[in-house]
mmCIF file of C-alpha atoms and ligand atoms in Angstrom:
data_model
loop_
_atom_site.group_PDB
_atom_site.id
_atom_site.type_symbol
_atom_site.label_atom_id
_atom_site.label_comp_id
_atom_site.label_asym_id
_atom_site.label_seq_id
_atom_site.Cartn_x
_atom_site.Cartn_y
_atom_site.Cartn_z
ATOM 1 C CA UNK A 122 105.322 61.767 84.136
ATOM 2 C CA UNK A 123 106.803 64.718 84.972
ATOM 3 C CA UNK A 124 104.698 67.147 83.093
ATOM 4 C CA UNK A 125 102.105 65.429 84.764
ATOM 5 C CA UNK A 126 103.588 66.588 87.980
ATOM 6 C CA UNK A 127 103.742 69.758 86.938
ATOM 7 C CA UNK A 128 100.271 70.090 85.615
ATOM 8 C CA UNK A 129 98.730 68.632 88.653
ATOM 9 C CA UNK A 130 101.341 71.332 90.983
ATOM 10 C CA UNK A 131 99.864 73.785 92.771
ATOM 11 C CA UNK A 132 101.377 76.347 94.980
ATOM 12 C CA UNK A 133 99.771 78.800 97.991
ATOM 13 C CA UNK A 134 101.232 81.468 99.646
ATOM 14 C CA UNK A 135 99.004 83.245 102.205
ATOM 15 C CA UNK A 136 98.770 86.443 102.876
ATOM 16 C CA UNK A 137 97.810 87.584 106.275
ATOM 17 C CA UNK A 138 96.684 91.553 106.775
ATOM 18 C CA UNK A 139 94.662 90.796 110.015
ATOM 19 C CA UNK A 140 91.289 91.339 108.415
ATOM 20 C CA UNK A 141 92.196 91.251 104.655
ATOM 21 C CA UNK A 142 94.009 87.931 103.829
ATOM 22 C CA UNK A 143 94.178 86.304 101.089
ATOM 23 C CA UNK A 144 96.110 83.804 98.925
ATOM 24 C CA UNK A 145 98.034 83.523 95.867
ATOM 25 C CA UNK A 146 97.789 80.528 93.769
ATOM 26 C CA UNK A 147 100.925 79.686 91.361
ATOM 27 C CA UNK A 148 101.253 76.721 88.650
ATOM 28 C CA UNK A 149 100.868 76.045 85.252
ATOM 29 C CA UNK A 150 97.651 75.081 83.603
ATOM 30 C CA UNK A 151 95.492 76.330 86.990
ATOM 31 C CA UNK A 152 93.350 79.061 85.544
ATOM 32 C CA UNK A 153 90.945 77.259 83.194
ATOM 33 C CA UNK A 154 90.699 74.587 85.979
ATOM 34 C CA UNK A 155 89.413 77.279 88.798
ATOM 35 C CA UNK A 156 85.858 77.056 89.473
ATOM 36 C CA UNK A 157 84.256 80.730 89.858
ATOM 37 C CA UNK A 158 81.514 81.393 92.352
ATOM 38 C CA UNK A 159 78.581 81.467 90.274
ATOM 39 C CA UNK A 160 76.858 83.916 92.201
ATOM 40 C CA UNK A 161 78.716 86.598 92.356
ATOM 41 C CA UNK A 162 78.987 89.180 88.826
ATOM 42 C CA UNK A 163 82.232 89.699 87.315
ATOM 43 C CA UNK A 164 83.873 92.040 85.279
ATOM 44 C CA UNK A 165 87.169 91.275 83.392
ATOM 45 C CA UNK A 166 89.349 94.172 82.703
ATOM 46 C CA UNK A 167 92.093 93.794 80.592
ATOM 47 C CA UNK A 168 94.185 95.463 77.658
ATOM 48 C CA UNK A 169 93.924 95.259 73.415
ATOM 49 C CA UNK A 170 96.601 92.369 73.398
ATOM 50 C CA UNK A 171 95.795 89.848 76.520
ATOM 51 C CA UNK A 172 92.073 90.280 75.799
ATOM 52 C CA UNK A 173 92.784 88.194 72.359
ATOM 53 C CA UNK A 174 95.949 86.349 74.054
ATOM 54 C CA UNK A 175 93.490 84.698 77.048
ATOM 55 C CA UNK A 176 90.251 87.034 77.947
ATOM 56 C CA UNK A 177 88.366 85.763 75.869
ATOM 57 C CA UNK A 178 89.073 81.907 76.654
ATOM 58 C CA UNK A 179 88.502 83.272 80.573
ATOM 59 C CA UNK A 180 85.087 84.650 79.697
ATOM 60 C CA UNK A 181 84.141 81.231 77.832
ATOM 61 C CA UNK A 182 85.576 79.290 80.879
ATOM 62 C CA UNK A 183 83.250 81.848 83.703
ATOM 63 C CA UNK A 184 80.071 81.444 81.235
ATOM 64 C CA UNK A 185 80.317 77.442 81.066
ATOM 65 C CA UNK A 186 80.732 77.981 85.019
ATOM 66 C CA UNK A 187 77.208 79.676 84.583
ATOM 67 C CA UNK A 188 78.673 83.106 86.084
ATOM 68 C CA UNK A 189 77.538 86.495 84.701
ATOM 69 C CA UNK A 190 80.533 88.234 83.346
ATOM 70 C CA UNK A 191 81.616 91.188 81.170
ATOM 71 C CA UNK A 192 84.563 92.238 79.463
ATOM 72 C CA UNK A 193 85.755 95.534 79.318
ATOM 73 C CA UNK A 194 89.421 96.409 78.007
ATOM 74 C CA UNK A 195 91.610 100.051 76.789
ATOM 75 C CA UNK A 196 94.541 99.948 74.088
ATOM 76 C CA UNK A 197 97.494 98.361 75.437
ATOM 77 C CA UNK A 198 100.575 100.185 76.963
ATOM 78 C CA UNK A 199 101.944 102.380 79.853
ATOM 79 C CA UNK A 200 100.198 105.547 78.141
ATOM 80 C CA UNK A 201 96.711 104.393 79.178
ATOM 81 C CA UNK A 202 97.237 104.796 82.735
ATOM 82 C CA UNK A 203 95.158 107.867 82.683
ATOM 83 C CA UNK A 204 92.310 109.237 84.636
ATOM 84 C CA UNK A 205 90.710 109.116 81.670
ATOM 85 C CA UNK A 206 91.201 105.241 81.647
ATOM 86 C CA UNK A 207 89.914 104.921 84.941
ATOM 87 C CA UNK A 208 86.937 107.204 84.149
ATOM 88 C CA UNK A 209 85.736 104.918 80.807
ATOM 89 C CA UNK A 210 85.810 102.033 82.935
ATOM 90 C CA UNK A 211 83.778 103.352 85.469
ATOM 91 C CA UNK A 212 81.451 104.553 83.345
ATOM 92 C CA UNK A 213 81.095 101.104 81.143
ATOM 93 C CA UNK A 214 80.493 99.411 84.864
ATOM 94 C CA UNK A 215 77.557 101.597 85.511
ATOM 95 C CA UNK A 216 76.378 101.966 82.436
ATOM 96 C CA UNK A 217 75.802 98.277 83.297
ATOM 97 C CA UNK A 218 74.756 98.237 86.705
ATOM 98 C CA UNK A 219 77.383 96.769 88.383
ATOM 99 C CA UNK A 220 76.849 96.998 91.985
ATOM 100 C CA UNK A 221 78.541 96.627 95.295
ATOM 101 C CA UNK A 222 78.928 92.744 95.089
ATOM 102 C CA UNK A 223 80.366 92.374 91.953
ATOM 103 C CA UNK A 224 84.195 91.044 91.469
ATOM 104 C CA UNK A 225 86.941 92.573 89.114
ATOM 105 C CA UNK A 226 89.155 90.641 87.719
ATOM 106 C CA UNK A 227 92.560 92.453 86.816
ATOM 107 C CA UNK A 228 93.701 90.357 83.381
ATOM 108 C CA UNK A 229 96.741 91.424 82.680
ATOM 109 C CA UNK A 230 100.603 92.885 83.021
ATOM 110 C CA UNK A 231 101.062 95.818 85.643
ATOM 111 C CA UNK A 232 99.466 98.701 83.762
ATOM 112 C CA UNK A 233 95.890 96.614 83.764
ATOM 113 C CA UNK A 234 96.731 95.608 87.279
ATOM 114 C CA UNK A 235 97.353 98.825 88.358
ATOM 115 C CA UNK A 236 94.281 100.563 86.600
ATOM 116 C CA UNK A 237 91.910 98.065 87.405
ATOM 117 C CA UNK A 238 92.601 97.317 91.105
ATOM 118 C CA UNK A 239 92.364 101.455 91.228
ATOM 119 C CA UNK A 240 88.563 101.555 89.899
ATOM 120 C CA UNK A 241 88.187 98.515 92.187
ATOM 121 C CA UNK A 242 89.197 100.358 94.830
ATOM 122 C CA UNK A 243 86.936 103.728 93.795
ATOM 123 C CA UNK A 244 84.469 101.944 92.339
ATOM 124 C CA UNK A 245 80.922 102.140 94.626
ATOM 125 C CA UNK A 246 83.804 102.781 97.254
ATOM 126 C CA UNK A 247 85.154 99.317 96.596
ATOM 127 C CA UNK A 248 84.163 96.595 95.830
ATOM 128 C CA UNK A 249 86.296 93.095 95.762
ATOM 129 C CA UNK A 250 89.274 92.477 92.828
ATOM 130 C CA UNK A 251 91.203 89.574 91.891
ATOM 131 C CA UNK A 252 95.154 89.645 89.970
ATOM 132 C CA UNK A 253 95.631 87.572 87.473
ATOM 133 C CA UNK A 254 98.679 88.623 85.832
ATOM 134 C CA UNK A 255 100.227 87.505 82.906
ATOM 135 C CA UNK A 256 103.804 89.294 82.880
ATOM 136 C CA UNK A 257 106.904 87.708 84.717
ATOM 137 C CA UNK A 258 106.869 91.580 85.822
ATOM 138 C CA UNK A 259 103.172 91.616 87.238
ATOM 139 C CA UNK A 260 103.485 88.189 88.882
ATOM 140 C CA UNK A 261 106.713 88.516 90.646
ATOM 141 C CA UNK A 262 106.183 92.134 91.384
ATOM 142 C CA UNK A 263 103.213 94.314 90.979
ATOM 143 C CA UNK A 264 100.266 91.737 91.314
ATOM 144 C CA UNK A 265 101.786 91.431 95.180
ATOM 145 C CA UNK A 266 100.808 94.157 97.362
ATOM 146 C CA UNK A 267 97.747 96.265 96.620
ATOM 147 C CA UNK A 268 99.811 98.870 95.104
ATOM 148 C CA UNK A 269 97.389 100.597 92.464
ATOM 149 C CA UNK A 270 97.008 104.239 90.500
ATOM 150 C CA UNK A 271 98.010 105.542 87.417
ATOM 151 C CA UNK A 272 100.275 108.308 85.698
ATOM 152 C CA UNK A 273 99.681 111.838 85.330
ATOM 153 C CA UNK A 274 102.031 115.019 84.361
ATOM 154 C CA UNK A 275 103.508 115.380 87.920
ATOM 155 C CA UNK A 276 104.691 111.854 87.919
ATOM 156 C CA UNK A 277 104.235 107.749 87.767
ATOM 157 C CA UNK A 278 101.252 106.184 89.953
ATOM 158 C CA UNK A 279 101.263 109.697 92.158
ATOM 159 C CA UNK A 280 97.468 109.105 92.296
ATOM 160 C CA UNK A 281 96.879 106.030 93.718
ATOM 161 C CA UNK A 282 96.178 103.896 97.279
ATOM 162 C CA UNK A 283 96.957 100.410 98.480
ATOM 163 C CA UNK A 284 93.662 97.999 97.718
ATOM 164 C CA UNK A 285 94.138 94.432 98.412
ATOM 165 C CA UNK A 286 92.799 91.748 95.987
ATOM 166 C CA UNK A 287 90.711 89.110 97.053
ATOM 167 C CA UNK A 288 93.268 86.757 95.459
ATOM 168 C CA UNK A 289 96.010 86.152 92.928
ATOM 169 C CA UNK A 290 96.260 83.542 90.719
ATOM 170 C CA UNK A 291 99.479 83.179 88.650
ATOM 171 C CA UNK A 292 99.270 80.553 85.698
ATOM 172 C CA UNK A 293 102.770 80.239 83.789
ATOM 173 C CA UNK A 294 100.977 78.651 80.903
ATOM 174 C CA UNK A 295 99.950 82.586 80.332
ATOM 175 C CA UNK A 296 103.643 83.154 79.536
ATOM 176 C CA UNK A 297 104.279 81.360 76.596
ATOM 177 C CA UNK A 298 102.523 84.285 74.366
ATOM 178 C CA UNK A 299 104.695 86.933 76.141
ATOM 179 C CA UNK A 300 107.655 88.463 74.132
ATOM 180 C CA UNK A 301 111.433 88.035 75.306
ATOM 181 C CA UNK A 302 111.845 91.731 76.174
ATOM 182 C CA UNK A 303 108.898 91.073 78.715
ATOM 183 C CA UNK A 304 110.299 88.338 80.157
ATOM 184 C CA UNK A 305 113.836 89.922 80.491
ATOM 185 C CA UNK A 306 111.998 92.776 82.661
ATOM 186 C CA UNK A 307 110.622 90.124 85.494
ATOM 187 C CA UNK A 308 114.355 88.947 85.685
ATOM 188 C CA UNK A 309 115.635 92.051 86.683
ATOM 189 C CA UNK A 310 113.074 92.691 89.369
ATOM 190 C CA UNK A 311 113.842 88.688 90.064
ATOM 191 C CA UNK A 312 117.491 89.410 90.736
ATOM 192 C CA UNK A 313 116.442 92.684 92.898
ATOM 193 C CA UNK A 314 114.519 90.906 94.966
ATOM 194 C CA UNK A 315 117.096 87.973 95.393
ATOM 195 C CA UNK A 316 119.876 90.734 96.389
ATOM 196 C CA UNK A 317 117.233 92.576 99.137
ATOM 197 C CA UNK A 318 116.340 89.460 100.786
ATOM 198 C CA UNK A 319 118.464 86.313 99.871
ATOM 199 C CA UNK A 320 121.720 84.545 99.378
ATOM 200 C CA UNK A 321 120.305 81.661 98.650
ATOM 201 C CA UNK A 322 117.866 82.342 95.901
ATOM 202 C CA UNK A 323 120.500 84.503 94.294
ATOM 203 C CA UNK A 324 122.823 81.482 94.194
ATOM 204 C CA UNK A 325 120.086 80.005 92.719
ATOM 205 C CA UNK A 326 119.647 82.338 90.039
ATOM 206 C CA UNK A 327 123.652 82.062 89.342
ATOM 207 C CA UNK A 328 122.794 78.209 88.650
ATOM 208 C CA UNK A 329 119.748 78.916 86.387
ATOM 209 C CA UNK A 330 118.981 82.274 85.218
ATOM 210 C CA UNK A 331 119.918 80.760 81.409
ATOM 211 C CA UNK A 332 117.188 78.515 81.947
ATOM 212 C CA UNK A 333 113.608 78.552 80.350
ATOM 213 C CA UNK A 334 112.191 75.722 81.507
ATOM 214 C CA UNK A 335 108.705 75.559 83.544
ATOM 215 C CA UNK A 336 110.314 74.861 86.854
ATOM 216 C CA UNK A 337 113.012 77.490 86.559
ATOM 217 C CA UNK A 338 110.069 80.114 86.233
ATOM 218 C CA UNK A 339 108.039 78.564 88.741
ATOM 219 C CA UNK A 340 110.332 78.663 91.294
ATOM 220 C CA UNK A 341 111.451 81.917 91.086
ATOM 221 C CA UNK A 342 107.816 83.173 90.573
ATOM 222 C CA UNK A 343 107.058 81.446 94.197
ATOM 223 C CA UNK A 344 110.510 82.895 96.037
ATOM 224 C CA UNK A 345 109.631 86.182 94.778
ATOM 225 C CA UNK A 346 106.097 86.183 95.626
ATOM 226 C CA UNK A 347 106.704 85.081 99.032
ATOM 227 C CA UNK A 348 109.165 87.353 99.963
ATOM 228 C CA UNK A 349 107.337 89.981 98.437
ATOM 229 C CA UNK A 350 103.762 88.628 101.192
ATOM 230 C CA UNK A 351 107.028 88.770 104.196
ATOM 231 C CA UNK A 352 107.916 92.106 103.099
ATOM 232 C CA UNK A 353 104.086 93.518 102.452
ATOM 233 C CA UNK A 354 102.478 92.177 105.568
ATOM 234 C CA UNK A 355 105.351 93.801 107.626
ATOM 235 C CA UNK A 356 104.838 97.017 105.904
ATOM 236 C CA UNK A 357 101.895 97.517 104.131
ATOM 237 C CA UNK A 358 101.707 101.239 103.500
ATOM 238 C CA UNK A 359 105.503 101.821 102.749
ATOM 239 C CA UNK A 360 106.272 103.449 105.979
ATOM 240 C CA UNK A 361 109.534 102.460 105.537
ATOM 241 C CA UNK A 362 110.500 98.579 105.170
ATOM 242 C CA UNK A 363 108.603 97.707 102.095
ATOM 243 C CA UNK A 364 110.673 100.791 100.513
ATOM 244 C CA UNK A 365 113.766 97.720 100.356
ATOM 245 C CA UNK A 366 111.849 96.870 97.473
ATOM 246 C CA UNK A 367 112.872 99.811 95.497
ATOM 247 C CA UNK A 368 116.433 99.273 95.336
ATOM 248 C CA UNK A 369 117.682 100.057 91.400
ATOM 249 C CA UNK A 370 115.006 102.136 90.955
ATOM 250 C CA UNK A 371 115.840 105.443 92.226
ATOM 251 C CA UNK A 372 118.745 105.549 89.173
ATOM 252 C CA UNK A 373 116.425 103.255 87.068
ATOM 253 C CA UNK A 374 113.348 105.645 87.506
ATOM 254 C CA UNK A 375 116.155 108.465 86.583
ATOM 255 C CA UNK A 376 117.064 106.370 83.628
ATOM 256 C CA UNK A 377 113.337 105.810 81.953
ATOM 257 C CA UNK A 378 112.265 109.274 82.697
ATOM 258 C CA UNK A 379 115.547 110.363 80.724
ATOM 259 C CA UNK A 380 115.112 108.263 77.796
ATOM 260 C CA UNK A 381 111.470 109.215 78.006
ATOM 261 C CA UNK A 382 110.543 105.863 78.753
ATOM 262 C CA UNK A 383 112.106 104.426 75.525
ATOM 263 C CA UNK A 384 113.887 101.528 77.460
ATOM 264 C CA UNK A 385 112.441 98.802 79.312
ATOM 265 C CA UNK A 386 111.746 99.322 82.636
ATOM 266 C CA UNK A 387 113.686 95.718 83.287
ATOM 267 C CA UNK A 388 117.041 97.637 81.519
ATOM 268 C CA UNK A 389 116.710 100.410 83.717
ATOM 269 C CA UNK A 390 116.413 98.860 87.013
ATOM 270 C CA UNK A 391 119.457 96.550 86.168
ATOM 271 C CA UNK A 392 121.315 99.563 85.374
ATOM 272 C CA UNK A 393 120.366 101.184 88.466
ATOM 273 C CA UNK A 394 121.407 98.380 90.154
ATOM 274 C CA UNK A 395 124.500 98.134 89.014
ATOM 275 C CA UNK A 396 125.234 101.937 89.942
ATOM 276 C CA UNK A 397 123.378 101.699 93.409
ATOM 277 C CA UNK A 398 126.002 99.004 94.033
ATOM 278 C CA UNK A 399 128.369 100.595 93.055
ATOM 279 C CA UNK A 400 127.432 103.338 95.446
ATOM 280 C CA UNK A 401 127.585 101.026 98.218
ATOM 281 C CA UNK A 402 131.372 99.936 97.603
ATOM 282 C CA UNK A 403 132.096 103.389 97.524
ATOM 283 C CA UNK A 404 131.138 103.700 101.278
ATOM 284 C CA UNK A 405 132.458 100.941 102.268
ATOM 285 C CA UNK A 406 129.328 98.898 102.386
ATOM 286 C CA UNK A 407 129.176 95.789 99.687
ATOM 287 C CA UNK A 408 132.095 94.367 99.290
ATOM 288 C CA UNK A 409 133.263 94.208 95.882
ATOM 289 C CA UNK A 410 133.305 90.572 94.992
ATOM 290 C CA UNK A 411 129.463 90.882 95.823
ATOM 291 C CA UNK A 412 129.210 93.891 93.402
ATOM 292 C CA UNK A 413 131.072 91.592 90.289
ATOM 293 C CA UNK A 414 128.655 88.838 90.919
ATOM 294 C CA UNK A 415 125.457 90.753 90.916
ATOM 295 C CA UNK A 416 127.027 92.830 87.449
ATOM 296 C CA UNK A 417 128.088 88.945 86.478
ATOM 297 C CA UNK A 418 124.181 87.872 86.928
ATOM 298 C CA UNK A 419 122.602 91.110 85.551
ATOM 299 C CA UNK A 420 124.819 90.756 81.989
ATOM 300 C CA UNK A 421 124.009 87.224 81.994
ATOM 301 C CA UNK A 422 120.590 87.956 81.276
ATOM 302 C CA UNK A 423 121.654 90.291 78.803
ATOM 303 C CA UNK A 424 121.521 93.539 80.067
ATOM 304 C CA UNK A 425 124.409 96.356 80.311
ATOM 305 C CA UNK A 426 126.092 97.444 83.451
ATOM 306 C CA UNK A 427 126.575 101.150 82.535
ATOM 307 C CA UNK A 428 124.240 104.123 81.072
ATOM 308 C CA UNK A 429 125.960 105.479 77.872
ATOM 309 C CA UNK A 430 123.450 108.501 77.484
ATOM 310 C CA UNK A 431 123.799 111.958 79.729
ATOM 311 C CA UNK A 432 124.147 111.253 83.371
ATOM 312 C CA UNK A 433 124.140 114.699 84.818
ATOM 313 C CA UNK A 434 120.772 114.696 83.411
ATOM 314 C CA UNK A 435 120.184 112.110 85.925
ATOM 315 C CA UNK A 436 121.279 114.023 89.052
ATOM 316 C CA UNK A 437 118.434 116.179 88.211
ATOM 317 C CA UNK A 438 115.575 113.733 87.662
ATOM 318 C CA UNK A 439 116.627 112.480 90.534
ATOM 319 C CA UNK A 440 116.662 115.828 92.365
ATOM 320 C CA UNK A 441 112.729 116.154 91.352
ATOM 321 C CA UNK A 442 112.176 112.195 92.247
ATOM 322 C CA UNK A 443 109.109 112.305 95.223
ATOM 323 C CA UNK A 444 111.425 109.654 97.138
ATOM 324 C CA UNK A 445 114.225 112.134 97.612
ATOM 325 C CA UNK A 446 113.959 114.107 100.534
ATOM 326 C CA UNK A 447 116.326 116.840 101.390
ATOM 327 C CA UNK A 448 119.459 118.164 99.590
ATOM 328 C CA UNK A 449 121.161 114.228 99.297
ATOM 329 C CA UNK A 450 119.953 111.272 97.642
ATOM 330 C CA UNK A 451 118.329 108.805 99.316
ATOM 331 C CA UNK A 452 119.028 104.944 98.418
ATOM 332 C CA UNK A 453 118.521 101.351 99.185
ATOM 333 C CA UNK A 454 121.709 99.789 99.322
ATOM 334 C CA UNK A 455 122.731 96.460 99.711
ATOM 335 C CA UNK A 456 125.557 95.450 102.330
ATOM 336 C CA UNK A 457 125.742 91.693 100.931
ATOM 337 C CA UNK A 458 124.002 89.925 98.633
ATOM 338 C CA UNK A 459 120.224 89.168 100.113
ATOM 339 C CA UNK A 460 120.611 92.165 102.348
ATOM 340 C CA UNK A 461 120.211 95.515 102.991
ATOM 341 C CA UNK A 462 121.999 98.254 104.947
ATOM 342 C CA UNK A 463 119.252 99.304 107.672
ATOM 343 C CA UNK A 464 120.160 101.929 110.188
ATOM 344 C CA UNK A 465 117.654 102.996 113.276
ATOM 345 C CA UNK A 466 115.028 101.153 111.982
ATOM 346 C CA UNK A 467 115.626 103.058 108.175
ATOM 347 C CA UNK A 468 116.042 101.088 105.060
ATOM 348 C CA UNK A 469 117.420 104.279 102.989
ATOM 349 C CA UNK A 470 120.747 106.236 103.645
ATOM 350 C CA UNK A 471 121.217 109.621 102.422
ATOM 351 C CA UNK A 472 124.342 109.448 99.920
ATOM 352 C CA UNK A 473 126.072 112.873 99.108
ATOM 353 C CA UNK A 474 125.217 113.820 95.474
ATOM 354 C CA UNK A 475 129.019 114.211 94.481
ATOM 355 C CA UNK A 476 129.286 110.686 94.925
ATOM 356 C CA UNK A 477 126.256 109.904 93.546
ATOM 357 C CA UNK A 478 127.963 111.727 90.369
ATOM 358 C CA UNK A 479 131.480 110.326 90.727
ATOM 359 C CA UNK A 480 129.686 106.453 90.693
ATOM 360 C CA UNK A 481 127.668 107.260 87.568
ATOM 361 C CA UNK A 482 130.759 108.663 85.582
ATOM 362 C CA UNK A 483 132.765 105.841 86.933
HETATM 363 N N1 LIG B 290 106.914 97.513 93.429
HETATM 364 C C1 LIG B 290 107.316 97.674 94.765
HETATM 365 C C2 LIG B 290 106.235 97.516 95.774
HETATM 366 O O1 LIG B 290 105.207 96.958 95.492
HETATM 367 O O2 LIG B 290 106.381 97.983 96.859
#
């Protein structure tokens, strides 16, 4: 009875941009029973792995719909988020006439999100996309938002734009072919977004972050993804409030670019929590019962608390990071659990780099 429940459960957040709003659909089992507009010509991009994993069951599910669709996919991993990527793709789509009408779909974690909202967005000067992500990561995080790009030399997604989808649809049941490590990196982005925006989900997450079960993920997936529409649709562009979203990830952007992306970008923005807390004791800020219990949640799911490789190394990343923009550091810190310090309408605070250092040899 109750996986029945489940099966049948279907969740909708709405997004509202004036003129661009859309919805995201979450449950398990939803995807192969979406009906596709059969008039309209699609084009599924994905990677090597999920195009085995559950393209090719998507493309058999749009042709029994009758819809025209192709499917187009790159190797799999963060180093094909290249102009050269985005280039292929373009080409493939009008090598076979794809025109102005046609939909996208984005099959995938955040690198195939990324890549292929960003030719969506280029693409006969855009034409419509739809997320359907398949990472904890992408569905609690980067399928929300209309961030797109990719990588080059100078830096992570520094070419890019925001491009709203037409739609997300998040299906758990695309999660049970996803390895551990992947699943460890949503949680950390789960827990920031619990300690940016709220008490209570983080309590939650004290009660159940051991747990694997269907409900556990769906639940978190929907708190995330509707803070994350709250948060968006205040602040589309990043002007400034959306930027609470980057909290651990000024030290955990440090962190990957040190270890030259050789740890998961989940490890590295629990780390960076930890130390951006720890920062905000320091002045005063979170008080340091609220520190133990977010270092208390982040080892739970397994991940450390301290970086044991070079951390002056860090200062300097950090020194070259495109947030950072005079001689301090700038941060999003949390004053309690759920929130974050904001001062004249800022959501950073520009922390002294001495005690940025004393923190991270602490
Ligand atoms: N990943 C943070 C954001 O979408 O703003």
């Amino acid at each position: 009875m109750a996986a029945f429940i489940l099966n049948s459960y279907m969740i909708k957040i709405s997004l509202n941009f004036g003129s661009k709003n859309y919805d995201i659909n979450i449950g398990k089992g939803i995807l192969q029973k979406r009906i596709f507009d059969k008039s309209i010509r699609y084009a599924i991009i994905t990677d090597s792995n999920v195009r085995k994993l559950c393209g090719e069951s998507l493309q058999n599910l749009l042709k029994k719909q009758g819809a025209d669709v192709a499917m187009l996919d790159f190797p799999a991993g963060e180093e094909s988020k290249t102009r050269e990527t985005k280039a292929l793709l373009e080409d493939k789509l009008f090598e076979m006439n794809y025109d102005a009408d046609s939909m996208i779909i984005a099959l995938g974690g955040g690198v195939v999100g990324d890549i292929a909202g960003f030719v969506a967005a280029t693409y006969l000067r855009g034409v419509s996309y739809m997320q359907i992500p398949t990472t904890l990561l992408a569905m609690v995080d980067s399928s929300i938002g209309g961030k797109v790009g990719i990588n080059v030399d100078k830096g992570e997604n520094v070419i890019g734009t925001f491009y709203q989808p037409k739609g997300v649809i998040i299906d758990i049941e695309t999660l049970k072919t996803l390895p551990r490590k992947e699943m460890l990196n949503g949680l950390s982005e789960i827990i920031k977004c619990s300690m940016v925006r709220s008490y209570n989900f983080f309590e939650y997450l004290e009660k159940g972050i051991g747990r694997s079960d269907d409900n556990f993920y769906l639940y978190s997936i929907e708190r995330c993804c509707r803070l994350k529409a709250r948060i968006v649709e205040l602040d589309e562009k990043e002007l400034e409030f959306r930027k609470i979203l980057n909290y651990g990830h000024i030290i955990g952007h440090a962190i990957e670019a040190n270890e030259k992306y050789k740890i998961s970008h989940g490890e590295a923005v629990a780390v960076g929590m930890a130390y951006e807390g720890l920062i905000s004791f320091q002045l005063g800020l979170l008080k340091k019962e609220d520190l133990e219990r977010q270092n208390a949640l982040i080892s739970r799911v397994g991940f450390p608390t301290r970086y044991e490789g070079d951390v002056s190394k860090l200062i300097e990343v950090m020194k070259h990071d495109k947030k950072r923009k005079d001689k301090k550091i700038h941060f999003v810190l949390p004053k309690t659990i759920g929130e974050v310090i904001e001062e004249n309408g800022h959501v950073t605070l520009a922390v002294d780099e001495t005690l940025v250092r004393e923190c991270l040899n602490n």
